[in-house]
Each structure stands twice: as structure tokens, then as C-alpha cells.
Coordinates of C-alpha atoms in Angstrom, one line a residue:
M1 CA 46.1 -30.7 -25.4
T2 CA 48.0 -28.1 -27.5
I3 CA 47.4 -25.0 -26.5
T4 CA 48.3 -25.8 -22.7
A5 CA 51.7 -27.0 -24.2
Q6 CA 52.3 -23.7 -26.3
I7 CA 51.4 -22.1 -22.6
I8 CA 54.0 -23.8 -21.0
K9 CA 56.6 -23.2 -23.8
S10 CA 56.2 -19.7 -23.9
K11 CA 56.6 -19.4 -20.2
A12 CA 59.8 -21.1 -20.3
E13 CA 61.0 -19.0 -23.3
D14 CA 59.9 -15.8 -21.1
S15 CA 61.1 -17.1 -17.7
D16 CA 64.8 -17.3 -19.6
K17 CA 64.4 -13.3 -19.9
K18 CA 65.6 -11.1 -17.2
A19 CA 63.4 -8.4 -17.7
S20 CA 59.8 -10.1 -17.3
S21 CA 60.1 -10.4 -14.0
L22 CA 56.9 -9.8 -12.4
E23 CA 58.5 -6.8 -10.1
D24 CA 60.6 -5.7 -13.3
I25 CA 57.6 -5.2 -15.1
L26 CA 55.4 -3.5 -12.7
A27 CA 58.2 -1.2 -12.5
S28 CA 58.5 -0.6 -16.4
R29 CA 54.9 0.5 -15.9
G30 CA 55.2 2.9 -13.0
V31 CA 53.6 1.2 -10.8
L32 CA 56.5 0.7 -8.3
T33 CA 59.3 3.0 -7.9
P34 CA 62.9 2.2 -8.4
Q35 CA 63.1 2.2 -4.2
Q36 CA 60.1 -0.4 -4.0
L37 CA 61.7 -2.4 -6.7
N38 CA 64.7 -2.8 -4.8
F39 CA 63.1 -3.5 -1.6
I40 CA 61.0 -6.6 -3.1
K41 CA 64.4 -8.0 -5.0
N42 CA 66.2 -7.8 -1.6
E43 CA 63.0 -9.3 0.5
A44 CA 62.7 -12.2 -2.0
K45 CA 66.3 -13.2 -2.1
R46 CA 66.4 -12.8 1.6
R47 CA 63.0 -14.4 2.7
Q48 CA 63.8 -16.9 -0.1
E49 CA 59.8 -16.0 -1.2
S50 CA 58.3 -15.5 -4.3
A51 CA 57.8 -11.4 -5.5
E52 CA 54.2 -12.0 -5.6
K53 CA 53.7 -12.8 -2.3
I54 CA 55.8 -9.9 -1.1
L55 CA 54.0 -7.4 -3.2
S56 CA 50.5 -8.7 -1.9
Q57 CA 51.7 -8.1 1.3
M58 CA 53.1 -4.7 0.9
S59 CA 49.7 -3.7 -0.9
W60 CA 51.8 -1.6 -3.3
V61 CA 49.8 -2.9 -6.5
N62 CA 46.3 -3.9 -6.8
N63 CA 45.2 -7.4 -8.0
E64 CA 44.5 -6.0 -11.6
Q65 CA 47.7 -4.5 -11.9
L66 CA 49.2 -8.1 -10.3
A67 CA 47.5 -9.8 -13.3
Q68 CA 48.1 -7.7 -16.2
A69 CA 51.7 -8.0 -15.4
K70 CA 51.6 -11.8 -14.7
A71 CA 49.3 -12.1 -18.0
D72 CA 52.8 -10.6 -19.7
I73 CA 55.4 -12.9 -18.3
I74 CA 53.5 -16.2 -19.6
G75 CA 51.8 -14.6 -22.8
V76 CA 48.1 -15.5 -21.7
P77 CA 45.6 -12.5 -22.6
Y78 CA 44.2 -10.3 -19.6
V79 CA 40.6 -9.8 -19.2
A80 CA 38.0 -8.6 -17.1
P81 CA 34.8 -10.8 -17.5
D82 CA 32.7 -8.9 -14.9
Q83 CA 32.8 -5.9 -17.4
Q84 CA 31.5 -7.7 -20.5
P85 CA 28.1 -9.8 -21.1
I86 CA 28.5 -13.3 -21.7
S87 CA 26.5 -14.6 -24.2
P88 CA 24.1 -17.6 -22.3
E89 CA 25.2 -20.3 -24.7
V90 CA 28.4 -20.2 -23.9
L91 CA 27.7 -20.0 -20.2
A92 CA 25.7 -23.0 -20.9
F93 CA 29.4 -25.1 -21.6
L94 CA 30.1 -24.9 -18.4
P95 CA 28.2 -25.2 -15.2
E96 CA 27.8 -23.0 -12.7
E97 CA 29.2 -25.3 -9.5
V98 CA 32.1 -26.0 -11.8
A99 CA 32.5 -22.6 -12.4
K100 CA 32.3 -21.5 -8.9
R101 CA 34.6 -24.4 -7.5
F102 CA 37.6 -23.2 -10.1
I103 CA 37.0 -19.7 -9.8
V104 CA 36.5 -20.0 -13.5
I105 CA 33.9 -18.5 -16.2
P106 CA 33.8 -19.3 -20.1
I107 CA 33.6 -16.0 -22.3
A108 CA 33.7 -16.4 -25.7
K109 CA 33.6 -19.7 -28.1
E110 CA 34.7 -19.9 -32.0
G111 CA 34.7 -23.2 -34.0
E112 CA 36.1 -25.6 -31.4
T113 CA 37.6 -23.5 -29.0
L114 CA 36.1 -22.2 -25.3
S115 CA 37.9 -19.4 -24.1
V116 CA 37.8 -19.2 -20.3
A117 CA 38.9 -16.4 -17.7
M118 CA 41.0 -18.0 -14.8
V119 CA 43.2 -17.1 -11.8
D120 CA 46.1 -19.6 -12.7
P121 CA 46.2 -19.7 -16.7
L122 CA 48.9 -22.7 -16.2
D123 CA 46.9 -25.1 -13.4
L124 CA 46.8 -28.5 -16.0
Q125 CA 44.6 -30.0 -13.9
V126 CA 41.9 -27.6 -14.4
L127 CA 42.5 -26.9 -17.8
E128 CA 42.0 -30.9 -18.8
F129 CA 38.8 -30.8 -16.3
I130 CA 37.5 -28.1 -17.9
E131 CA 38.6 -29.5 -21.6
K132 CA 36.9 -32.7 -20.5
K133 CA 33.8 -31.2 -19.4
S134 CA 32.7 -29.0 -22.0
G135 CA 34.1 -31.3 -25.2
F136 CA 36.0 -28.4 -26.4
S137 CA 39.6 -27.1 -26.4
V138 CA 40.3 -24.6 -23.9
R139 CA 42.0 -20.9 -24.5
P140 CA 42.9 -19.6 -21.1
Y141 CA 42.7 -16.0 -20.2
I142 CA 43.9 -14.5 -16.9
A143 CA 41.3 -12.5 -14.6
T144 CA 41.2 -11.6 -10.9
A145 CA 39.6 -14.0 -8.3
D146 CA 37.6 -10.8 -7.5
S147 CA 36.1 -9.9 -11.1
I148 CA 35.5 -13.9 -12.0
T149 CA 33.5 -14.1 -8.7
R150 CA 31.6 -11.2 -9.5
A151 CA 30.9 -12.3 -13.3
I152 CA 29.8 -15.7 -12.0
A153 CA 27.1 -14.0 -9.3
E154 CA 25.8 -11.6 -12.3
Q155 CA 25.8 -14.0 -15.0
Y156 CA 24.9 -17.4 -13.9
T157 CA 22.4 -16.3 -10.9
R158 CA 20.7 -13.5 -12.4
G159 CA 18.0 -15.7 -13.7
L160 CA 18.6 -14.5 -17.2
S161 CA 21.3 -16.2 -19.1
F162 CA 20.7 -19.9 -18.0
E163 CA 17.1 -19.8 -18.9
V164 CA 17.9 -18.4 -22.5
G165 CA 20.6 -20.5 -22.8
E166 CA 18.3 -23.2 -22.6
A167 CA 15.5 -22.4 -24.6
L168 CA 18.2 -21.2 -27.4
K169 CA 18.8 -25.2 -27.3
E170 CA 15.7 -26.1 -28.1
A171 CA 15.1 -22.9 -30.6
A172 CA 18.1 -23.4 -32.4
P173 CA 17.2 -26.1 -34.8
S174 CA 13.7 -25.3 -35.6
I175 CA 14.3 -21.3 -36.3
A176 CA 17.2 -22.3 -38.5
S177 CA 15.1 -24.1 -40.6
A178 CA 12.2 -22.4 -40.1
F179 CA 13.1 -18.7 -41.8
I180 CA 13.3 -19.4 -45.6
P181 CA 9.7 -19.0 -46.1
E182 CA 9.0 -16.2 -44.4
S183 CA 4.8 -17.4 -44.1
S184 CA 6.1 -19.7 -41.4
V185 CA 7.7 -17.4 -39.2
S186 CA 4.4 -16.9 -37.2
G187 CA 4.2 -20.8 -36.5
V188 CA 7.7 -20.6 -35.1
I189 CA 7.6 -17.5 -32.9
G190 CA 4.4 -19.1 -31.2
E191 CA 7.0 -22.0 -30.4
A192 CA 8.0 -22.3 -26.6
P193 CA 11.3 -21.4 -26.9
V194 CA 11.4 -18.2 -28.1
A195 CA 8.2 -16.9 -26.2
R196 CA 9.9 -18.1 -23.2
I197 CA 13.0 -16.3 -24.1
V198 CA 10.6 -13.1 -24.6
S199 CA 9.2 -14.0 -21.3
T200 CA 12.5 -14.4 -19.3
L201 CA 13.5 -11.2 -20.6
L202 CA 10.6 -9.2 -19.6
E203 CA 11.0 -11.1 -16.1
Y204 CA 14.5 -10.1 -15.5
G205 CA 13.3 -6.3 -16.4
I206 CA 10.8 -6.6 -13.7
K207 CA 13.4 -8.1 -11.5
V208 CA 16.1 -5.1 -12.0
R209 CA 13.7 -2.6 -11.5
A210 CA 14.1 -1.4 -15.3
S211 CA 12.1 1.4 -17.2
D212 CA 13.1 0.3 -20.6
I213 CA 14.0 -2.9 -22.2
H214 CA 16.1 -2.4 -25.6
I215 CA 16.6 -5.1 -28.5
E216 CA 19.0 -4.0 -30.8
P217 CA 20.2 -5.7 -34.0
L218 CA 23.9 -5.8 -34.6
E219 CA 25.9 -7.0 -37.7
N220 CA 26.8 -10.5 -36.0
E221 CA 24.7 -10.5 -32.9
T222 CA 21.7 -9.0 -31.0
R223 CA 22.4 -7.1 -28.4
I224 CA 20.1 -6.5 -25.0
R225 CA 20.1 -3.6 -22.8
Y226 CA 18.3 -2.5 -19.7
R227 CA 17.8 1.1 -18.5
I228 CA 18.1 0.8 -14.8
D229 CA 17.6 3.8 -12.5
G230 CA 18.3 6.0 -15.6
I231 CA 21.7 4.6 -16.9
L232 CA 21.6 1.8 -19.8
H233 CA 23.4 -1.8 -18.2
E234 CA 24.1 -4.2 -21.6
K235 CA 23.0 -7.6 -19.9
L236 CA 22.4 -10.1 -22.7
I237 CA 24.3 -10.9 -26.4
L238 CA 22.3 -13.4 -28.4
P239 CA 22.9 -15.1 -31.6
R240 CA 21.7 -12.6 -34.7
R241 CA 19.8 -15.5 -36.1
I242 CA 17.1 -15.5 -33.6
H243 CA 16.5 -11.9 -33.8
D244 CA 13.6 -12.0 -36.2
A245 CA 11.5 -14.5 -34.5
I246 CA 12.0 -12.6 -31.1
V247 CA 10.7 -9.4 -32.9
S248 CA 8.3 -11.4 -34.2
R249 CA 6.7 -12.6 -30.9
I250 CA 6.8 -9.4 -29.4
K251 CA 5.1 -7.7 -32.2
I252 CA 2.1 -10.4 -32.2
L253 CA 1.8 -9.9 -28.1
G254 CA 1.6 -6.5 -28.9
N255 CA -1.3 -7.0 -32.2
M256 CA 1.3 -5.2 -34.5
K257 CA 1.8 -6.0 -38.4
I258 CA 4.3 -8.8 -38.6
D259 CA 5.2 -8.4 -42.3
E260 CA 5.9 -4.7 -42.0
K261 CA 9.1 -3.8 -41.2
R262 CA 9.6 -1.0 -43.2
L263 CA 8.1 1.6 -41.1
P264 CA 8.2 1.9 -37.2
Q265 CA 5.2 0.7 -35.0
D266 CA 4.1 1.5 -31.9
A267 CA 1.4 -0.5 -29.4
R268 CA 1.0 -1.5 -25.5
F269 CA 0.1 -4.5 -23.7
N270 CA -0.4 -6.0 -20.5
F271 CA 2.3 -8.5 -18.2
K272 CA 1.7 -10.3 -15.3
V273 CA 4.6 -11.7 -12.9
G274 CA 2.9 -13.3 -9.8
Q275 CA 1.1 -10.3 -8.5
E276 CA 2.4 -7.6 -10.2
E277 CA 1.0 -6.1 -13.3
I278 CA 3.1 -4.2 -15.9
D279 CA 1.9 -2.1 -18.7
L280 CA 4.3 -2.1 -21.9
R281 CA 4.8 0.6 -24.1
L282 CA 6.3 -1.1 -27.3
S283 CA 8.0 0.8 -29.9
T284 CA 9.6 -0.9 -33.5
M285 CA 11.8 0.7 -35.7
P286 CA 14.0 -0.4 -39.0
T287 CA 17.8 0.1 -38.6
A288 CA 20.3 -1.0 -40.7
Y289 CA 20.9 -4.4 -39.4
G290 CA 17.1 -5.1 -38.8
E291 CA 14.3 -3.9 -36.2
K292 CA 15.4 -2.2 -32.9
V293 CA 12.6 -2.5 -30.4
V294 CA 12.2 -0.9 -27.3
M295 CA 9.6 -1.6 -24.6
R296 CA 8.9 0.6 -21.8
L297 CA 7.6 -0.8 -18.8
L298 CA 5.2 1.2 -16.6
K299 CA 4.1 -0.4 -13.3
K300 CA 0.1 -0.8 -13.0
T301 CA 0.6 -2.0 -9.0
G302 CA 2.0 0.0 -6.1
G303 CA 0.3 3.1 -6.9
V304 CA 1.8 7.1 -7.5
P305 CA 4.7 7.9 -5.1
T306 CA 3.6 11.4 -2.6
L307 CA 5.9 14.4 -3.1
P308 CA 8.0 14.0 0.0
E309 CA 8.6 10.3 -1.2
L310 CA 9.8 11.8 -4.6
G311 CA 12.4 13.7 -2.8
L312 CA 10.7 17.2 -2.4
R313 CA 10.9 18.5 1.4
G314 CA 11.2 22.1 3.3
N315 CA 10.5 25.4 1.6
A316 CA 10.5 23.4 -1.7
L317 CA 7.5 21.1 -0.8
H318 CA 5.9 24.1 1.0
N319 CA 5.7 26.7 -1.5
L320 CA 4.3 23.9 -4.3
E321 CA 1.5 22.6 -2.0
Q322 CA 0.5 26.3 -1.5
N323 CA 0.3 27.2 -5.3
I324 CA -1.3 23.6 -6.0
L325 CA -4.3 24.7 -3.8
R326 CA -4.9 28.0 -6.1
P327 CA -8.2 27.7 -8.0
H328 CA -6.4 29.4 -10.9
G329 CA -3.1 29.4 -12.6
I330 CA -0.4 27.6 -14.4
I331 CA 2.2 25.6 -12.7
L332 CA 4.8 24.3 -15.1
I333 CA 7.2 21.5 -14.7
C334 CA 10.8 21.7 -16.1
G335 CA 13.6 19.6 -17.0
P336 CA 14.8 17.4 -19.7
T337 CA 13.6 14.0 -20.8
G338 CA 13.5 11.3 -18.4
S339 CA 14.4 13.6 -15.2
G340 CA 10.7 12.5 -13.7
K341 CA 8.6 15.1 -15.1
T342 CA 5.1 13.2 -15.4
T343 CA 5.9 11.5 -12.3
S344 CA 5.9 14.7 -10.4
L345 CA 2.7 15.7 -12.5
Y346 CA 0.6 12.3 -11.3
S347 CA 2.0 12.8 -7.9
I348 CA 0.3 16.2 -7.8
L349 CA -3.0 15.2 -9.3
S350 CA -3.6 12.2 -7.1
K351 CA -2.9 14.6 -4.4
L352 CA -5.8 17.1 -5.5
N353 CA -8.2 14.1 -6.9
S354 CA -11.1 13.7 -5.4
T355 CA -15.0 13.5 -6.3
K356 CA -15.5 17.7 -5.5
V357 CA -13.4 18.6 -8.8
N358 CA -13.3 17.4 -12.4
I359 CA -9.7 16.7 -13.7
M360 CA -8.9 16.2 -17.0
T361 CA -5.6 15.3 -18.8
L362 CA -4.3 15.5 -21.9
E363 CA -1.0 12.9 -22.8
D364 CA 1.3 11.4 -24.9
P365 CA 0.9 8.8 -24.2
V366 CA -1.3 8.0 -21.1
E367 CA 1.3 6.3 -18.6
Y368 CA -0.1 5.8 -15.5
Q369 CA -4.1 5.1 -15.1
V370 CA -5.4 7.6 -11.9
P371 CA -9.0 6.2 -10.8
G372 CA -11.0 9.0 -11.3
V373 CA -9.2 11.3 -13.7
N374 CA -10.5 11.7 -17.1
Q375 CA -6.9 10.9 -19.2
V376 CA -7.0 11.5 -22.9
Q377 CA -4.4 10.3 -24.8
I378 CA -3.7 12.6 -27.8
N379 CA -4.0 10.9 -31.7
T380 CA -2.3 13.1 -34.1
Q381 CA -3.3 11.2 -37.3
A382 CA -7.3 11.6 -36.0
G383 CA -6.6 15.3 -35.8
L384 CA -6.6 15.5 -31.6
T385 CA -3.3 17.4 -30.9
F386 CA -3.0 19.4 -27.5
A387 CA -3.9 22.1 -28.6
S388 CA -7.4 20.9 -30.3
G389 CA -7.8 19.0 -27.3
L390 CA -7.6 21.8 -25.0
R391 CA -9.6 23.8 -26.9
S392 CA -12.6 21.0 -26.4
F393 CA -11.5 20.6 -22.8
L394 CA -12.6 24.0 -21.8
R395 CA -16.3 22.7 -22.6
Q396 CA -16.3 20.0 -20.1
D397 CA -16.4 21.7 -17.1
P398 CA -13.3 21.5 -15.9
N399 CA -11.6 22.1 -12.8
I400 CA -8.3 21.3 -13.1
I401 CA -6.6 20.2 -16.5
M402 CA -3.2 18.8 -16.9
V403 CA -1.4 18.9 -20.7
G404 CA 1.2 16.9 -20.8
E405 CA 3.4 19.2 -22.7
I406 CA 3.8 23.1 -24.0
R407 CA 5.5 23.0 -27.4
D408 CA 3.9 25.5 -29.6
T409 CA 2.5 29.0 -29.7
E410 CA -1.1 27.6 -29.8
T411 CA -0.7 25.4 -27.2
T412 CA 0.7 28.0 -24.9
D413 CA -2.0 30.3 -25.8
L414 CA -4.8 28.2 -25.2
A415 CA -3.2 27.4 -21.5
I416 CA -2.8 31.0 -20.7
Q417 CA -6.8 31.5 -22.0
A418 CA -7.3 28.5 -19.4
S419 CA -6.1 30.2 -16.6
L420 CA -7.7 33.4 -17.3
T421 CA -11.1 32.0 -17.2
G422 CA -10.3 30.5 -13.3
H423 CA -8.9 26.8 -14.3
L424 CA -5.7 25.4 -12.7
V425 CA -3.6 24.5 -15.4
F426 CA -0.5 21.9 -14.8
S427 CA 2.3 21.2 -17.7
T428 CA 5.6 20.5 -18.7
I429 CA 8.2 22.4 -20.3
H430 CA 11.7 21.2 -21.6
T431 CA 14.0 23.8 -20.5
N432 CA 17.2 23.0 -18.4
N433 CA 16.1 24.5 -15.1
A434 CA 13.1 27.3 -13.6
T435 CA 13.9 30.5 -14.6
G436 CA 14.2 29.2 -18.4
A437 CA 10.8 28.8 -18.9
L438 CA 9.8 32.1 -18.4
P439 CA 12.0 33.2 -21.5
R440 CA 11.0 30.0 -23.2
L441 CA 7.1 31.0 -22.8
L442 CA 8.1 34.4 -24.3
D443 CA 10.0 32.5 -27.5
M444 CA 6.3 30.9 -27.9
H445 CA 4.8 34.5 -28.5
A446 CA 3.3 34.5 -25.2
E447 CA 2.5 38.3 -23.9
P448 CA 4.4 39.3 -20.9
Y449 CA 1.6 40.5 -18.9
L450 CA -0.4 37.2 -19.6
I451 CA 2.8 35.3 -18.5
A452 CA 3.2 37.3 -15.4
S453 CA -0.8 37.2 -14.4
T454 CA -0.9 33.5 -15.5
V455 CA 1.9 31.7 -14.2
T456 CA 2.3 31.0 -10.7
C457 CA 5.0 28.7 -10.1
I458 CA 7.7 26.8 -11.8
V459 CA 9.3 23.5 -10.7
G460 CA 12.9 22.4 -12.0
Q461 CA 13.5 19.3 -11.3
R462 CA 16.2 16.3 -12.4
V463 CA 16.4 13.0 -11.0
V464 CA 19.9 11.0 -9.1
R465 CA 20.8 7.5 -7.9
K466 CA 20.6 6.6 -4.7
I467 CA 23.2 5.1 -2.8
C468 CA 22.5 1.3 -2.3
N469 CA 22.3 0.9 1.5
T470 CA 23.5 -2.9 1.5
C471 CA 26.8 -1.7 0.8
K472 CA 27.0 2.1 1.7
V473 CA 30.2 2.8 3.1
P474 CA 32.1 6.2 4.2
K475 CA 34.0 7.9 1.5
E476 CA 37.3 10.1 1.4
V477 CA 36.5 13.7 0.8
S478 CA 39.4 16.0 -0.9
E479 CA 39.5 19.7 0.2
I480 CA 38.4 20.2 -3.0
V481 CA 35.5 18.9 -3.0
L482 CA 34.7 20.3 0.4
N483 CA 35.0 23.6 -0.8
Q484 CA 32.7 23.2 -3.7
I485 CA 30.3 22.0 -1.2
K486 CA 30.5 24.7 0.8
E487 CA 30.8 27.6 -1.8
T488 CA 27.1 25.9 -3.4
L489 CA 25.6 25.5 -0.6
G490 CA 26.6 28.8 1.2
K491 CA 24.6 29.6 4.1
L492 CA 22.2 26.4 4.0
Y493 CA 24.6 24.4 5.9
S494 CA 26.6 25.5 8.6
F495 CA 30.2 23.5 8.5
D496 CA 31.9 22.8 11.4
P497 CA 35.7 23.0 10.8
K498 CA 36.3 20.0 13.0
K499 CA 34.2 17.7 11.8
P500 CA 33.9 18.0 8.0
P501 CA 30.7 16.3 6.5
Q502 CA 30.7 12.6 6.2
L503 CA 30.0 11.6 2.5
Y504 CA 29.2 7.8 1.3
S505 CA 29.2 6.0 -1.9
G506 CA 28.4 2.1 -3.0
K507 CA 30.8 -0.7 -3.1
G508 CA 28.6 -2.7 -5.5
C509 CA 26.5 -5.5 -4.1
K510 CA 23.9 -8.4 -5.4
E511 CA 21.4 -6.0 -4.4
C512 CA 22.4 -3.4 -6.6
N513 CA 23.7 -5.4 -9.0
N514 CA 27.3 -4.2 -8.6
T515 CA 26.7 -0.7 -9.4
G516 CA 26.6 0.9 -5.4
Y517 CA 23.7 2.7 -6.4
L518 CA 19.3 1.5 -5.8
G519 CA 16.5 3.7 -7.1
R520 CA 16.1 7.1 -7.5
I521 CA 15.3 10.4 -5.8
G522 CA 14.2 13.8 -7.3
I523 CA 16.5 16.8 -6.7
Y524 CA 14.3 19.9 -7.0
E525 CA 13.9 23.8 -7.2
V526 CA 10.6 25.4 -6.9
L527 CA 10.6 29.0 -8.4
V528 CA 7.3 31.2 -7.0
V529 CA 6.4 34.1 -8.9
S530 CA 6.5 37.0 -6.1
E531 CA 5.6 40.6 -7.1
K532 CA 9.5 41.5 -7.7
I533 CA 9.4 38.9 -9.9
T534 CA 6.4 39.5 -12.1
R535 CA 8.0 43.3 -12.6
M536 CA 10.8 41.4 -13.9
I537 CA 8.6 39.3 -16.6
L538 CA 7.0 42.6 -17.6
A539 CA 10.7 44.2 -17.9
R540 CA 11.8 41.1 -20.0
E541 CA 14.3 40.4 -17.5
T542 CA 17.0 37.6 -18.6
S543 CA 16.5 34.0 -16.8
Q544 CA 19.5 34.9 -15.2
A545 CA 18.8 37.7 -13.3
I546 CA 15.1 36.0 -12.6
G547 CA 17.0 33.5 -11.1
E548 CA 19.0 35.8 -9.0
Q549 CA 15.7 37.5 -7.6
A550 CA 14.4 33.9 -6.7
K551 CA 17.5 32.8 -4.9
E552 CA 17.7 36.3 -2.3
E553 CA 13.9 35.4 -1.9
G554 CA 14.9 31.5 -0.6
M555 CA 14.7 29.7 -3.6
I556 CA 17.1 26.6 -3.4
T557 CA 18.5 25.3 -6.9
M558 CA 18.9 21.8 -8.0
K559 CA 22.4 21.6 -7.4
Q560 CA 21.9 22.8 -3.8
D561 CA 19.2 20.6 -3.0
G562 CA 21.3 17.7 -4.6
F563 CA 24.1 18.5 -2.5
L564 CA 22.2 18.2 1.0
K565 CA 20.8 14.9 -0.5
V566 CA 24.8 14.3 -0.8
I567 CA 25.4 15.6 3.1
E568 CA 22.9 13.4 4.2
G569 CA 24.2 10.0 2.4
I570 CA 21.4 9.7 0.1
S571 CA 23.0 10.4 -3.4
S572 CA 26.9 10.8 -4.3
I573 CA 28.5 13.9 -5.4
E574 CA 29.6 12.1 -8.7
E575 CA 25.7 11.6 -9.3
V576 CA 24.5 15.5 -8.8
L577 CA 27.1 17.0 -11.2
R578 CA 26.3 14.3 -13.8
V579 CA 22.7 15.6 -14.1
A580 CA 22.6 19.3 -12.7
E581 CA 26.4 20.5 -13.4
D582 CA 25.5 24.3 -15.0

């Protein structure tokens, strides 16, 4: 056992050096003060106990700092296995039962050497057992017990690595031999192992509520990332050799051209898991190392959420509901890509949908299918654009028109004309807040008097992650944060000096995939175009001036709405500042 022998020899050499004691290393890194260092040394002599035991009792250092110092002493690298994806092929070399029993996890394999994260890398019995069980020589790394336990819980039991690992074992020989003639690829990807890998990736995406799955070719491997609650998480690393087979399998499902690898392609197909049916939008893009695939997952079951479920409430909800009941006018939803604008529009349309009105939508693409609504997907190649479609809509006797996005002068003019002729028009526009929509329309050469007479309501929105209820814990709040909340909310919230508001955070658990967040909610600002604001539009006032007037008239800004949700324990202040900071 050469590697273990080297470690023991290294430890013996290092222990001879006076400066290599655990407490000395921690003091040299500034973790322990000189007074704490003297206390530890004296207590260790007095009690005849190890410095490590006394350090653990005093809680002066955390487990990570302790493990990093021990790594220096014994000459073994430190690693945090819960902070990195581990290939399913590597995990397959050590069963989950063994990993849990000894608190170890394999993290990488190079040639005939298996790298393993352990709490005690000098435990010879465990090292010998792992070598016998895996059939490889072991290179130990030191890690904290918490980090290893979290990695085991996430990597083994998430239902992804094991399934993919098993499929890879079957797939590897056939794929390796079948890549030579291009014509034979289609036969290979129809085989069970690769089909099962793709199916597992999709099932896991549904299980963790992912909105997108990214399959990205890198130089030596393929990376799988899932967008969960708006944040991308790297979940899996696959061997580079099976990338083309996986892409081809996905292309077959979407009826794409398998042999076309130089141009981007788009497609869609349905996927069913149990009672849940998912509509998948596929997009392929040629990159330097191969084709990247992004799959957008859209639930067909479950229905469209209501406005209160999205996070609208109070005055904002009342003002929006009042304006959507008007027979004509333009209502705009603002925000960057991925801020939930389309979902808000669908929610509004579902509320207005009845047999008494003709609702027509022009979308790119149609994301959710709403029964009873006439939904049209734009087709630029065939000449069906937002502008040409909107022109044809007016001959279809609509009551309510939804245009996916106002992005040019022609669409702006047609939307204004539709509103002036007695139609209720909904659309989205890419601006940072509600007040920014008015100057944006002016930039698209819309006349101020037309904007003032047609635009009735503008909604600005973002989405923030909700704190996981399973692992929600109270959080200490600094005076700086409290002052920031007070300054932002002003008269909206009355603070009791004796009892400051209790904020919360998520510890991280199995339910939320150790992120501390589960699900998302919207934060909104609803600007109603009043008489004063109408006059300001005609005078071409700045968006800042219009915003100040809207606040005077009772508009709650997105940041204020977010901070109110923080005080209620729905989200965290970090989340609100991440998406709504000016």
C-alpha cells in the first residue's frame, strides 16, 4: 500500500517539526489569537488531552478550518466534496452503503487510482477496505464529516448519478465502437442505455422543479446543469465520448436533423412522468467543442397560477384588477428576461377568459396552452411577425389582444391603434422598472399624446427565491440592515424599537437541495397612469420624475414590496437586493 505508507512517512516527518502542531498552524493563519493559542497549549498539558479535542470544545474554530489545518500537518489535500459535481462513473466504484458506513466518498479517478474524501485519511483499515472493494489504489483527501454526508445525500440518493452510472456501464463499449461510421450513430442512440440516460436527466429535471436543462460539451467532458428557481446548478459530469450520442437521442425525440451540426435548431416534444406531462422546448447550438443543448421544461398540468399566488397583493393587486376590467387601453408588463412576465400575462388572461370575449395572443413561442384562447405563434421565416400578426388580428374581431413583446416602432404603433379602436391590449417590454417603460415607448417614436391616452397601467416585476419552510431558521440582523429596511420602507411599516422585525434564512436540507430556498415568488410595482402622470408624459418628463409622482400617489416599488416579503419571512434580504437593487 504505497500511498498510505507515504502518508504515514509524511506525517512522521512533519510531526518532528515544532511549528506543525494544529494550534500553531491555526494561529499562523490568524484563526486563533495569541491568547487563545497559549490557553490551548496550557490546557493540553494540564488535561493531558489533544489540542484538537480542546479546540472542538471551545468552538473557536469551525470544522472546515480544523480540517484544512490537519491537511497541512499530514500532507493530504483538503477538499469540499459537497461543493463539486462527481461523475456517476466514479460513484459507481463505491456503493452508497459503504460510503455512509465509513463517511467516505469517491471524488475522482485517474488511471488505476481512486481519489477518496475521508474524515480521517490515516485510518489504515478503511483505506485497505476501500482498495479491496473498489479494486484500485486509493489517494485520500481530507474533508469534514458534514461535507461528506451532504455529498453522499445529494450525489447518491438524488436518483441521477446511480442511474446514469449504470447506463454508462452498458453504453460505453457499444458507443466507443459505433462512433466511427457516422451512419451507424442513429442505431447506437436508439439503444436502451443512452435512451435511459436522457430519460433520467429529464425525470430528475422534473423532480427538482428545473425550468431548463443545459447539456454543455467541454474539452474533456460533458457538463449537465439545471436551472432551479432561476439559478444554474451543476449536477453531473459525463464522459465526453457519449456527448454526441446523447445529443442525437434528443434530436430524434424532437424530430430534428441528426446530421446537421453546423446550424442552430429548434424543436419541441412532450414527455410524461407518472401523471405529470411536460412540454419540452429544445434548442441546439454549435460551440467550439460540439453541440450544446438547452431544454426548457414547461408543465402542461397544474394550471396557471392566480395573481395572488404569483405574489401580487394589497393596492398593487387592486389597481391591476381594476385596470384589466377596462374595455380598452394598453397594459404593459416590464422586467428583464426570466422575470416572470409571460406567467403574469397568462394569469391575467386566465382571469379574463370566458365565452363572452374573444382573446387572441401572438407569442414567440407559445409557452402555455390556455383552453378557449386563440394562441398564434410567430413565424418569421413565413413572414408572420409581431407587427404583421397584429395587423391581421384586428380583422378577427378580438376583444382582448396579447402581444408577446413590443420591440419595434411598427408594433408600438399597431398596439396603440388597436387600443384606440376599442381593444384591450396586453404586452411586455424590456425595461428595468415600470417608469422606464414610458421613455422606452418614446424612443420607439410613439407620440406622447397617444401614450398618455392609451397606456393605463404598467407593471414592473422580478422573481425572488422563497426561503425553504422545512429548514427555515431565525437569522441575526445587523443594525446596518435594519436601517436599510427602515429607510426603504419609510411609512409603509411601523417599527417597534423594542422589538425589531425577525428575519429568516434557510439552513439547507434535502427538500431544497441544500440551497435554503424552495420555489419563487414575484415582487411587483404597479404604476397607474393618473391625470398628473398623463400631463407629465405630455411634457416628456423623465422616468425618475414620473416615478416620484407615482410614489406620492401610493405606488409601492419592487424593492419595497421585496422588503415587506422579507419582514414576513417569505424571502431573504440578499435575494431581494440581488434582483431589485437600483
